[in-house]
Coordinates of C-alpha atoms in Angstrom, one line a residue:
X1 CA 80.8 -148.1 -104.2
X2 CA 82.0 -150.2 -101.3
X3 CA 79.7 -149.1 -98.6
X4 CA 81.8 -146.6 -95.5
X5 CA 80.8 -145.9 -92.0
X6 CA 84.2 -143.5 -91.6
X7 CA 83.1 -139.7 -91.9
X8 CA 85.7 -138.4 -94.4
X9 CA 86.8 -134.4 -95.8
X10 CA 84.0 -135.0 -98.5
X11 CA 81.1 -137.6 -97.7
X12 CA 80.6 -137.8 -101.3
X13 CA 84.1 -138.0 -102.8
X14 CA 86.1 -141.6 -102.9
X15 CA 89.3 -142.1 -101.6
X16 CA 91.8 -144.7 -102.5
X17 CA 92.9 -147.0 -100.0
X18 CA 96.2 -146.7 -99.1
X19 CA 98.6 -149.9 -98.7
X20 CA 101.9 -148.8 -97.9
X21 CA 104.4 -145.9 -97.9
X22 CA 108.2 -145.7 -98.2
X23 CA 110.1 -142.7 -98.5
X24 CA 108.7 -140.1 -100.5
X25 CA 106.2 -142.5 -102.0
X26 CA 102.6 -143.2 -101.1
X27 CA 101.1 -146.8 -102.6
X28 CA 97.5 -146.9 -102.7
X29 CA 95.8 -150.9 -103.0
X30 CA 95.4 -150.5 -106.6
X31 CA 99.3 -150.4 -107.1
X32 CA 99.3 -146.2 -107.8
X33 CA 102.2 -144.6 -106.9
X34 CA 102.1 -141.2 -105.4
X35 CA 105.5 -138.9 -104.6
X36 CA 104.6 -137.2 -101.4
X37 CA 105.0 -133.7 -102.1
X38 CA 103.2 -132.2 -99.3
X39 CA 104.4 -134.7 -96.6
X40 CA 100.6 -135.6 -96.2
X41 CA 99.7 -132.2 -94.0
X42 CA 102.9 -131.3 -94.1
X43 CA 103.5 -133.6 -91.3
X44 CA 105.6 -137.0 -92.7
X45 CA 108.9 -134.7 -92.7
X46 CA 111.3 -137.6 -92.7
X47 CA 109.2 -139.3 -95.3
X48 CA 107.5 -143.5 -94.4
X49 CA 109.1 -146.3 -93.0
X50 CA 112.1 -145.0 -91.3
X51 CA 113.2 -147.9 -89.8
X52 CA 115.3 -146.0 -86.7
X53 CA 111.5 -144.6 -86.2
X54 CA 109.6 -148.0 -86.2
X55 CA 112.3 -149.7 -83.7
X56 CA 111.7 -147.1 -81.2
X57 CA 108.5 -147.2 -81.2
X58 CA 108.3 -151.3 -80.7
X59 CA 111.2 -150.8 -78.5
X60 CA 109.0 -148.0 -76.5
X61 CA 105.9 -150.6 -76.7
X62 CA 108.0 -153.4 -75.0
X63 CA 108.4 -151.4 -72.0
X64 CA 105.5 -148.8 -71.5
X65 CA 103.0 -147.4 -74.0
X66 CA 100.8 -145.6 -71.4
X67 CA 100.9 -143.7 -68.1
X68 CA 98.8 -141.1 -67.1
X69 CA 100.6 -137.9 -66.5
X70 CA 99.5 -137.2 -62.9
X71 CA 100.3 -140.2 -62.0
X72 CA 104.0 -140.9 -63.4
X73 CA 106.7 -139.2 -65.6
X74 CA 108.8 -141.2 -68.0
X75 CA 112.5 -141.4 -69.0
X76 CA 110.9 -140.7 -72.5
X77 CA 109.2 -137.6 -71.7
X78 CA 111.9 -136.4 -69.4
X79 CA 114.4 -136.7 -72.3
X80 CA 112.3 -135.1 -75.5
X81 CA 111.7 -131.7 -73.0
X82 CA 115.1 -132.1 -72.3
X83 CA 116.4 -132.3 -75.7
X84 CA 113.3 -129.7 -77.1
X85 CA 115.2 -126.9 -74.4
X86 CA 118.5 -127.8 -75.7
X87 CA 118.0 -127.8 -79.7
X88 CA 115.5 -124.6 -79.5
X89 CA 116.2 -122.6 -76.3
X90 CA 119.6 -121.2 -76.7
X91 CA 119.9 -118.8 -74.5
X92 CA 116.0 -119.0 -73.3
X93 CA 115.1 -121.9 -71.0
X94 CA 112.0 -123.6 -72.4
X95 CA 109.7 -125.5 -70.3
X96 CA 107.7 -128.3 -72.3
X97 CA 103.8 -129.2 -72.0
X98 CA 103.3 -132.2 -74.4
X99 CA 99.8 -132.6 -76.3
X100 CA 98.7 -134.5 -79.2
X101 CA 98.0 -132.0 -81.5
X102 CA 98.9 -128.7 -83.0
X103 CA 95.3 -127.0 -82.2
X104 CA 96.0 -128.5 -78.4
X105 CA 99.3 -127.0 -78.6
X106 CA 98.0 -123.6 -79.1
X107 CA 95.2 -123.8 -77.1
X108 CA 97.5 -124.3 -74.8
X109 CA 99.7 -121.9 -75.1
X110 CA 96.5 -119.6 -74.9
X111 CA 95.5 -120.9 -71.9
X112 CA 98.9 -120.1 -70.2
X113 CA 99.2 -116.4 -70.9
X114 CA 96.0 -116.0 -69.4
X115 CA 97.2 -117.7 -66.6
X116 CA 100.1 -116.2 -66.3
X117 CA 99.0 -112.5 -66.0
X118 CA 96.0 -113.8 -63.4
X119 CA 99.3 -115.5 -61.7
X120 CA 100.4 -111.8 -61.8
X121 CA 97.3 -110.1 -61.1
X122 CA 96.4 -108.6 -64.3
X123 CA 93.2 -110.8 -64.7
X124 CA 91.7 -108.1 -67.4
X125 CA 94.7 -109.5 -70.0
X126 CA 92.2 -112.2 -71.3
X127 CA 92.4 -111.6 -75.3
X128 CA 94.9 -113.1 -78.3
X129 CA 95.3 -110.7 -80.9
X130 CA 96.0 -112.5 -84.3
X131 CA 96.1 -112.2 -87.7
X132 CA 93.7 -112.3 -90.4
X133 CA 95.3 -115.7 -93.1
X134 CA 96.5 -117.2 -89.8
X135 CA 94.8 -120.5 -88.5
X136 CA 96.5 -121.5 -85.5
X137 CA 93.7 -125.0 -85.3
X138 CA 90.2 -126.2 -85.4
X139 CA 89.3 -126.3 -81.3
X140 CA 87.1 -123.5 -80.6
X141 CA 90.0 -121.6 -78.9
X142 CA 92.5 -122.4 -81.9
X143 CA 89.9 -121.0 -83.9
X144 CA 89.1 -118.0 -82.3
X145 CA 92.7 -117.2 -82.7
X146 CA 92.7 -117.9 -86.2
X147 CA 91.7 -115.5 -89.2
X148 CA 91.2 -118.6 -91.6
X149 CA 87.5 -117.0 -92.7
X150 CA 86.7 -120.5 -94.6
X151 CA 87.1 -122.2 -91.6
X152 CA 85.8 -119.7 -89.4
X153 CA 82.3 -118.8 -90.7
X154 CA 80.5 -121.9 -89.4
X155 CA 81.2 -121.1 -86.1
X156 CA 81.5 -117.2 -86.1
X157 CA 78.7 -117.3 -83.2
X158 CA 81.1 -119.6 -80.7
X159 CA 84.3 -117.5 -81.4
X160 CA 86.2 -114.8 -79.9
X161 CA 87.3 -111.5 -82.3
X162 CA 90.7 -112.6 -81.9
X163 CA 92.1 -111.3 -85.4
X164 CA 92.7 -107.8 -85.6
X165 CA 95.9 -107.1 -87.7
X166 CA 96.5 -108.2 -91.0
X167 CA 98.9 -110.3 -92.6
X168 CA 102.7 -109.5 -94.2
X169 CA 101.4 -109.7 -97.5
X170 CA 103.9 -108.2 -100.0
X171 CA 102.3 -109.6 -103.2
X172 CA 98.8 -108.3 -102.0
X173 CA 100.0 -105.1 -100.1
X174 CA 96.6 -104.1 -98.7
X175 CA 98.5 -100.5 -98.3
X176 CA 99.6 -100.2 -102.4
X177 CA 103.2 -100.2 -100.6
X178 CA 106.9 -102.3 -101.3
X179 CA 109.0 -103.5 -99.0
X180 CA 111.4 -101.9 -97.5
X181 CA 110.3 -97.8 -98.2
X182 CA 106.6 -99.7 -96.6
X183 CA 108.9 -99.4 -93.3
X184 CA 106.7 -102.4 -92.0
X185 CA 103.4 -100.9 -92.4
X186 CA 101.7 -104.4 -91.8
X187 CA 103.5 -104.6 -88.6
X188 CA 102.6 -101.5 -87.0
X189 CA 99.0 -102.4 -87.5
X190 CA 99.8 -104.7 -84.3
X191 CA 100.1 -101.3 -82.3
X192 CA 97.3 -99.8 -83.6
X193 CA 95.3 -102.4 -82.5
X194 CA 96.5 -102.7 -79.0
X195 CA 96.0 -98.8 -78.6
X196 CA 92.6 -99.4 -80.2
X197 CA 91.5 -102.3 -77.5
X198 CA 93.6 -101.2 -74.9
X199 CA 97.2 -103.4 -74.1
X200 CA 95.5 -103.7 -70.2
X201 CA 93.3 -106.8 -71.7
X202 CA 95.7 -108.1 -74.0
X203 CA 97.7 -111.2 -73.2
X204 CA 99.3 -112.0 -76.3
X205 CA 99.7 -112.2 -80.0
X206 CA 99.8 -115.4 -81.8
X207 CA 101.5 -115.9 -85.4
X208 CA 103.2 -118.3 -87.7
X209 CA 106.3 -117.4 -88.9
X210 CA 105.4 -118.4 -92.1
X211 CA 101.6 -118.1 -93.0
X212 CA 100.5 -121.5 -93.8
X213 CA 97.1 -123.1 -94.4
X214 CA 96.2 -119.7 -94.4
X215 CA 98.1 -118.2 -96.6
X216 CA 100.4 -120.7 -98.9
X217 CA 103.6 -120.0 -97.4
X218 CA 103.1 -116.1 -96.7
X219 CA 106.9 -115.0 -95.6
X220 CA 106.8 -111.7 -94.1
X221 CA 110.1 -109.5 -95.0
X222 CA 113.4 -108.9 -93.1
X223 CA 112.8 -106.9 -90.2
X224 CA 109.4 -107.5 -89.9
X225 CA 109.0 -110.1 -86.8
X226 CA 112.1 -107.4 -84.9
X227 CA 109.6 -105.2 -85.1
X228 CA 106.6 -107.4 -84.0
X229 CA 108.4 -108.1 -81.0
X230 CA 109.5 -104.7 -80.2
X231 CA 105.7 -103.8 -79.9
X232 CA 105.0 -106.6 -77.7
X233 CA 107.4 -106.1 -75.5
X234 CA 106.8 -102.3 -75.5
X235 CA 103.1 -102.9 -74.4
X236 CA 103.6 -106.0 -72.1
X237 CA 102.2 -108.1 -74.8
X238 CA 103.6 -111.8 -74.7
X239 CA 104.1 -113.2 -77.9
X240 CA 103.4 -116.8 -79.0
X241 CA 105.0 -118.4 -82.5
X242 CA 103.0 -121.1 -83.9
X243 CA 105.2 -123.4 -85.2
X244 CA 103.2 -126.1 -86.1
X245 CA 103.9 -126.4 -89.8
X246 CA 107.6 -124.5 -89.8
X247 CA 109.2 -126.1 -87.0
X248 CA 112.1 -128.7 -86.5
X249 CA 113.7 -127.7 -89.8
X250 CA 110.6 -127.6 -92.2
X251 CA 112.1 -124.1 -93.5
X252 CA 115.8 -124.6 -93.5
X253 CA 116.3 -123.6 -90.0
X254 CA 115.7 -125.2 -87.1
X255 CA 112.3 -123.1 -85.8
X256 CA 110.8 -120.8 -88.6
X257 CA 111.0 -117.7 -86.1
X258 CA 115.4 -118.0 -86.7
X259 CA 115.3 -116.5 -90.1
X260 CA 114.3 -113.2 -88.2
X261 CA 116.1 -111.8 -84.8
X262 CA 113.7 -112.4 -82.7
X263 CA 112.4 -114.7 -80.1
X264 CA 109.3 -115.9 -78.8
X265 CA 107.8 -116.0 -75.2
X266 CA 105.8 -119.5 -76.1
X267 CA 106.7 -121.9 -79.3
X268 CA 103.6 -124.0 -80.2
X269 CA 104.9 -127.4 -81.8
X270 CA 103.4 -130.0 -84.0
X271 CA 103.0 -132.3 -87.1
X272 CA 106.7 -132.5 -87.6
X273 CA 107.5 -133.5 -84.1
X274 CA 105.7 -137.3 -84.6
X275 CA 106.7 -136.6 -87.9
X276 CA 103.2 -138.8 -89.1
X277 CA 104.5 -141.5 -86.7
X278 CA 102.4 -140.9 -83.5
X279 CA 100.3 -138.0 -82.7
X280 CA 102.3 -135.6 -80.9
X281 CA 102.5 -132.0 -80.2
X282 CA 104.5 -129.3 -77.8
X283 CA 103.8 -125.7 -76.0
X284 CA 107.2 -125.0 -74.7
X285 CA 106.9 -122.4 -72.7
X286 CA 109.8 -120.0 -71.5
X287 CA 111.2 -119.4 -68.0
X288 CA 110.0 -116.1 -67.1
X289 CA 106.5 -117.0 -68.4
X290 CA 106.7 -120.2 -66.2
X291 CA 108.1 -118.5 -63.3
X292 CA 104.8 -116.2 -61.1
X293 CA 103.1 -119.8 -62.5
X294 CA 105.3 -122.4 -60.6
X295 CA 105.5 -119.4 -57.6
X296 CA 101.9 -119.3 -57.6
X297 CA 99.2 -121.7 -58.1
X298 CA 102.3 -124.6 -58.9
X299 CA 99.4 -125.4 -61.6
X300 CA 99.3 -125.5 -65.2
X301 CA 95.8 -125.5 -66.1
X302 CA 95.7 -127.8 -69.0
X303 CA 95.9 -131.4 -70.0
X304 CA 94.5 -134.7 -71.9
X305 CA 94.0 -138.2 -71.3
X306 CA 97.0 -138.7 -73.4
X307 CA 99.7 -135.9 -72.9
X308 CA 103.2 -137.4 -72.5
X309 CA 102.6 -140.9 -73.1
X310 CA 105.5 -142.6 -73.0
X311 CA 104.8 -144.3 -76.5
X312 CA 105.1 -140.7 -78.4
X313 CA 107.6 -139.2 -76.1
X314 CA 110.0 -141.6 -77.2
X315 CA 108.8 -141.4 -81.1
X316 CA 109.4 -138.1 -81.4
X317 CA 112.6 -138.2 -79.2
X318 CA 113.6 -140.9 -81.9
X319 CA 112.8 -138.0 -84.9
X320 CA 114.4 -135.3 -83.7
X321 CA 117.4 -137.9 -83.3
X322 CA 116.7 -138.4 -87.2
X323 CA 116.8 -134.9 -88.0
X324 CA 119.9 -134.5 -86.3
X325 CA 121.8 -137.4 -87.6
X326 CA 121.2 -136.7 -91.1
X327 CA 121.3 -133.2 -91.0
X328 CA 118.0 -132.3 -92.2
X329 CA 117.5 -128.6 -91.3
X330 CA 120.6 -128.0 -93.3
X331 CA 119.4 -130.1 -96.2
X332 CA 116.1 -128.4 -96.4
X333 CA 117.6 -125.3 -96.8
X334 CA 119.5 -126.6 -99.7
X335 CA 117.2 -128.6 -101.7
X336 CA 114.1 -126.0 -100.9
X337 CA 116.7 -123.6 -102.6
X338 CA 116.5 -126.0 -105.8
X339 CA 113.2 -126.7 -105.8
X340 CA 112.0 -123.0 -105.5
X341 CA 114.1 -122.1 -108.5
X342 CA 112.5 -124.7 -110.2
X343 CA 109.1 -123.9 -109.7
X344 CA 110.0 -120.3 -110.7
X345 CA 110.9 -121.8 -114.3
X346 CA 107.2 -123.2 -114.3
X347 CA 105.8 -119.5 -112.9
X348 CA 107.2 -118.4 -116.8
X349 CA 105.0 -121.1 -118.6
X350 CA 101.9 -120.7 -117.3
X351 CA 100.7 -117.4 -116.9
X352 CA 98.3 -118.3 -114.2
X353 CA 101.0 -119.4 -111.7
X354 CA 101.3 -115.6 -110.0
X355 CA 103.7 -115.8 -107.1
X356 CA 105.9 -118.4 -105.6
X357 CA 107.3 -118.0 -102.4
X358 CA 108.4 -119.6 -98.9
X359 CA 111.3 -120.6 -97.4
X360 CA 113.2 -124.4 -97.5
X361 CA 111.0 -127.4 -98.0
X362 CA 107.6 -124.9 -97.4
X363 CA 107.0 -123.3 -100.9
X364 CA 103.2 -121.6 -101.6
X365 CA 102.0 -121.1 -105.2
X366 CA 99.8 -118.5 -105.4
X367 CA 97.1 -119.0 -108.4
X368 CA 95.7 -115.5 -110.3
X369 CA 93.6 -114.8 -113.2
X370 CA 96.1 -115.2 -116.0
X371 CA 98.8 -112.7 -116.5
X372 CA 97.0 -110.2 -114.0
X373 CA 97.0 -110.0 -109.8
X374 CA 93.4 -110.7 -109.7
X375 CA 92.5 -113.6 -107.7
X376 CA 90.9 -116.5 -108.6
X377 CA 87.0 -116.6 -108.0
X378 CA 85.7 -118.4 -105.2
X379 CA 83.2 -120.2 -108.1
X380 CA 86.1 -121.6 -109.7
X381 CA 87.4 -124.1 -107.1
X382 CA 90.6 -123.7 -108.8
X383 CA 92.6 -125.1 -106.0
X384 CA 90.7 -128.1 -105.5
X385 CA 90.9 -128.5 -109.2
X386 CA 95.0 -128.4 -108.9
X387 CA 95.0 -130.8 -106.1
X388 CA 92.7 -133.3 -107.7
X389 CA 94.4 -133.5 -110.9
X390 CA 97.8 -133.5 -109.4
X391 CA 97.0 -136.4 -107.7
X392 CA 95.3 -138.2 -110.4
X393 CA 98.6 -137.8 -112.0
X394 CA 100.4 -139.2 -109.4
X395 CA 101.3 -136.2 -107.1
X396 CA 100.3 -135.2 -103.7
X397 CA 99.7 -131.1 -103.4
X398 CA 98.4 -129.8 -100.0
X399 CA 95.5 -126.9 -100.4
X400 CA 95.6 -123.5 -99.3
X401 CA 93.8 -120.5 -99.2
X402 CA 95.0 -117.2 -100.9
X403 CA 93.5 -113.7 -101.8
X404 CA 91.2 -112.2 -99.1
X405 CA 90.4 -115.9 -97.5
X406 CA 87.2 -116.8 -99.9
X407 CA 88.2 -115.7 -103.1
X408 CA 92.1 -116.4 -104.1
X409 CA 93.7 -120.2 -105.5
X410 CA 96.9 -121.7 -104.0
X411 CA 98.6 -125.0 -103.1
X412 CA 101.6 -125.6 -100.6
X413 CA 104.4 -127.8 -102.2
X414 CA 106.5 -129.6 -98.8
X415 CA 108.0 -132.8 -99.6
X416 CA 109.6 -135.0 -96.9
X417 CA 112.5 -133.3 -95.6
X418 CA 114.5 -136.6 -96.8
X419 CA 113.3 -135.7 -100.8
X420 CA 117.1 -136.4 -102.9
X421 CA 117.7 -133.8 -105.9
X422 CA 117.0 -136.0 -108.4
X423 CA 113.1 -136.9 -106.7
X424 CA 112.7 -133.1 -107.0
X425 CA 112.8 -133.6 -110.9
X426 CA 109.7 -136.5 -110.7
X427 CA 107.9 -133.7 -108.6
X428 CA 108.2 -131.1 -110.4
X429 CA 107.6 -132.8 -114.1
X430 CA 104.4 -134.2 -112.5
X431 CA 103.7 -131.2 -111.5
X432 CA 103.7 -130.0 -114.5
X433 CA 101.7 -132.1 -116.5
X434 CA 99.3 -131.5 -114.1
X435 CA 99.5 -127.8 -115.1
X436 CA 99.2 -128.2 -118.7
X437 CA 96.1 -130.7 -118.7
X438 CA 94.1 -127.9 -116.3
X439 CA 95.7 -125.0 -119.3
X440 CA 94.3 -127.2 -121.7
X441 CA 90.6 -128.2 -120.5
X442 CA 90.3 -125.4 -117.8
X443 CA 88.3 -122.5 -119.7
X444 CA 90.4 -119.1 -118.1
X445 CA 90.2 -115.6 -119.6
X446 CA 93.2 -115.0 -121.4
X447 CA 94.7 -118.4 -120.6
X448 CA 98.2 -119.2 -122.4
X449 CA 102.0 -118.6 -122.2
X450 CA 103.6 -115.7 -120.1
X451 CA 104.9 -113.2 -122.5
X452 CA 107.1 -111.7 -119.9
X453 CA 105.2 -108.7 -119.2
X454 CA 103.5 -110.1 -115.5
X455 CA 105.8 -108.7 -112.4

C-alpha cells in the first residue's frame, strides 16, 4: 500500500483514487466506473462537469477570487442574496449570511436567535430545542443541536442537552400510534418540552424537514410541521429549518419545508448550493428576526476568513441559474416519483428491505431483521456492508443511521438531480445485485423472499 499522510473516514480502509467525473459518473484511476447515486454527500445535485458551472468559476477567477468581507462586498455576493430572497422568500424577506459549510450555517443560525432575543432583552432565551435522529453538523454547537447519538457520544462532555423531542417516526411510532387518528403525537412532544424547561430560556427549535443522516429520509406526515409552528409561535419560540440536505429542489420542491404550510423564521443552506463545485453555505435569516438586530447592536455576531468570497458567490449564483434553466425542482419530483416506485418493487424481493420512504431525489431505505420491524444489530454493520458492496459493484450509496441511533441499518439513495429515466434503470439493477450477493453470503435469521405477509 502506497504510503498516505491524508487522515481519511477510516485510517485503515483504502480508497480508490478518483480521476474524473461527468454526469452521473464517478471514474476512479483504475478505469472503474461508478453511477453517483448519492450525489457524493448528497451534495453534487447537478451531477460533474457542468460546463455553465466551470466557466463561471474561471470567469469569477479572472476578476476576483478573494475579498475579505469587512473590507468589501461583491456584485457576486450582492446577486446570490438577492436571488436566495427572491426564489425562497415569497412573501417573507430573507436576509442572507454566507458560510462555507452546512455545520457553519447552523451554527449560525444558532448564534442569531440568541442574539436576537438579547437584542430584545430576553437574554435567558439561550437554548435550541431539537430532535433526537436530527444532526444539524459536526462543530460543537451543530452538534449540540443534533440528536445523531453515533456522532454525539465522543463528545457528550462538550455538548449542550439540546434534543428533547423525538422524531416523526411513523414506521417506528415510539407511541404504538398511526397517522392521522395519532393527531401528531410526535409533535406535541415539542410543547411538552417547552412547558417542561420553561419557553422563558428557549430561543428556538431546529429541524430538517426531512430527517437525513439521521434518519434515512424520515418524512414526517401532512400536518405535522403546521402544527410545529403553531407551538413555536404560541410560546415565542423561533423556529429554524435545516435545509442542508433538502434544499434548492433536492425533494421536488424548491425548500423541503414547502411540502407542508409552514414557514420558517431562519433557513440553514448547504451542500446543494455549491452543488460539490465550491464550498458554500447560507443562514438566511428573515426580516423581523433581523430587525431589533440591525436596530440594535447593527452587528451580526458571526463570520470566517472566507464568508462571501467572491469565487463561491458567483458559483453558486451560476447553480441556482442551472436549476432554474433546466427545471430541476420540477424534474426531481418527477423522476424521484419513478425511482421510489422502483425501489418499492425491490422492498418485495428481499425481505430485509423494511421501509422505503422520502420525498423526490432523497429516498431512505430502512434495513430490518428479515420479514419483521426489528432493527438490525449494531454488531452487524449491515449498512456499512450495503455501502461497501454497492460500490464494489459499481454504485455509490450514502450511509445512514436508523432504529434508535446505535442499533438500526439504512442507506439514503440521491442521485444528481440531472439523473435521466433510463440512468435510473443502471441504478437500480446495480443496486440490486448488490442486494442479492449480501442475501446470498450474509448469514440473516430467516433470510429469503418476502412472502407478502410483512406490512
Amino acid at each position: 500500500m502506497v504510503p498516505t499522510y491524508l487522515i481519511k473516514p477510516h485510517l485503515q480502509r483504502h480508497y480508490p483514487t478518483v480521476q474524473y467525473a461527468k454526469g452521473i459518473y464517478v471514474y476512479d484511476t483504475n478505469g472503474k466506473k461508478y453511477v453517483d447515486g448519492c450525489s457524493g454527500a448528497v451534495t453534487a445535485n447537478l451531477g460533474h462537469g457542468v460546463p455553465e458551472i466551470i466557466e463561471a468559476m474561471k470567469e469569477q477567477a479572472n476578476k476576483v477570487s478573494f475579498v475579505y468581507r469587512s473590507q468589501f462586498t461583491s456584485e457576486a455576493a450582492e446577486k446570490l442574496a438577492e436571488t436566495l430572497n427572491e426564489r425562497i422568500g415569497g412573501e417573507t424577506r430573507y436576509w442572507t449570511f454566507l458560510v462555507n459549510s452546512g455545520s457553519e450555517a447552523t451554527e449560525t443560525a444558532m448564534k442569531i436567535v440568541i442574539q436576537y432575543w438579547q437584542e430584545k432583552g430576553k437574554k435567558g432565551k439561550n437554548k435550541i430545542l431539537s430532535r433526537w435522529l436530527s444532526y444539524h453538523g459536526i462543530t460543537l454547537g451543530a452538534l449540540s443541536m443534533s440528536g445523531h447519538t453515533a456522532r454525539r457520544e465522543r463528545f457528550v462532555p462538550l455538548l449542550e442537552d439540546f434534543p428533547n423531542v423525538p422524531p416523526p417516526y411513523c414506521y417506528r411510532c415510539p407511541y404504538q400510534l398511526t397517522w392521522p387518528s395519532c393527531q401528531w403525537r410526535c409533535a406535541d412532544e415539542l410543547e411538552e418540552a417547552i412547558i417542561r424547561i420553561g419557553a422563558e430560556h428557549i430561543a428556538a427549535f431546529i429541524a430538517e424537514p426531512i430527517i437525513g443522516a439521521a434518519g434515512a429520509a424520515l418524512t414526517p406526515p401532512e400536518g405535522y410541521y403546521e402544527r410545529i409552528q403553531a407551538i413555536c409561535r404560541r410560546h415565542e419560540i423561533l423556529f429554524i429549518a435545516d435545509e442542508v440536505m433538502t434544499g434548492l429542489g433536492r425533494t421536488g420542491k424548491m425548500m423541503g419545508l414547502d411540502h407542508w404550510q409552514a414557514k420558517a423564521d431562519i433557513i440553514a443552506l448547504g451542500k446543494g448550493l455549491g452543488a460539490g463545485y465550491t464550498p458554500i453555505a447560507a443562514t438566511l435569516v428573515s426580516e423581523h428576526v433581523i430587525e431589533p438586530i440591525r436596530n440594535g447592536s447593527g452587528v451580526v455576531m458571526s463570520g470566517h476568513t472566507l464568508s462571501a468570497n467572491p469565487l463561491s458567490a458567483a458559483v453558486a449564483l451560476a447553480v441556482l441559474q442551472y436549476i432554474d434553466q433546466h427545471r430541476l425542482v420540477q424534474k426531481a419530483e418527477e423522476i424521484g416519483s419513478d425511482l421510489f416506485t422502483k425501489l418499492c418493487r425491490l422492498q418485495q424481493k428481499f425481505s430485509w428491505i423494511g421501509d422505503i420512504r422520502g420525498k423526490g431525489l432523497m429516498l431512505g431505505i430502512e434495513f430490518t431483521v428479515p420479514d419483521t420491524k426489528t432493527m438490525m444489530p449494531n454488531k452487524w454493520a449491515f449498512t456499512d456492508i450495503v455501502v461497501t458492496k454497492a460500490q464494489e459493484n459499481g454504485l455509490l450509496v450514502y450511509p445512514s443511521a436508523a432504529g434508535n441511533g446505535k442499533d438500526g441499518a439504512a442507506i439514503i439513495i440521491a442521485p444528481p438531480l440531472t439523473i435521466e429515466r433510463a440512468q435510473l434503470d443502471e441504478l437500480v439493477s446495480l443496486l440490486e445485485e448488490a442486494f442479492h450477493h449480501i442475501e446470498k453470503h450474509f448469514p440473516m435469521k430467516g433470510n429469503g423472499r418476502n412472502d407478502g405477509s410483512r406490512k
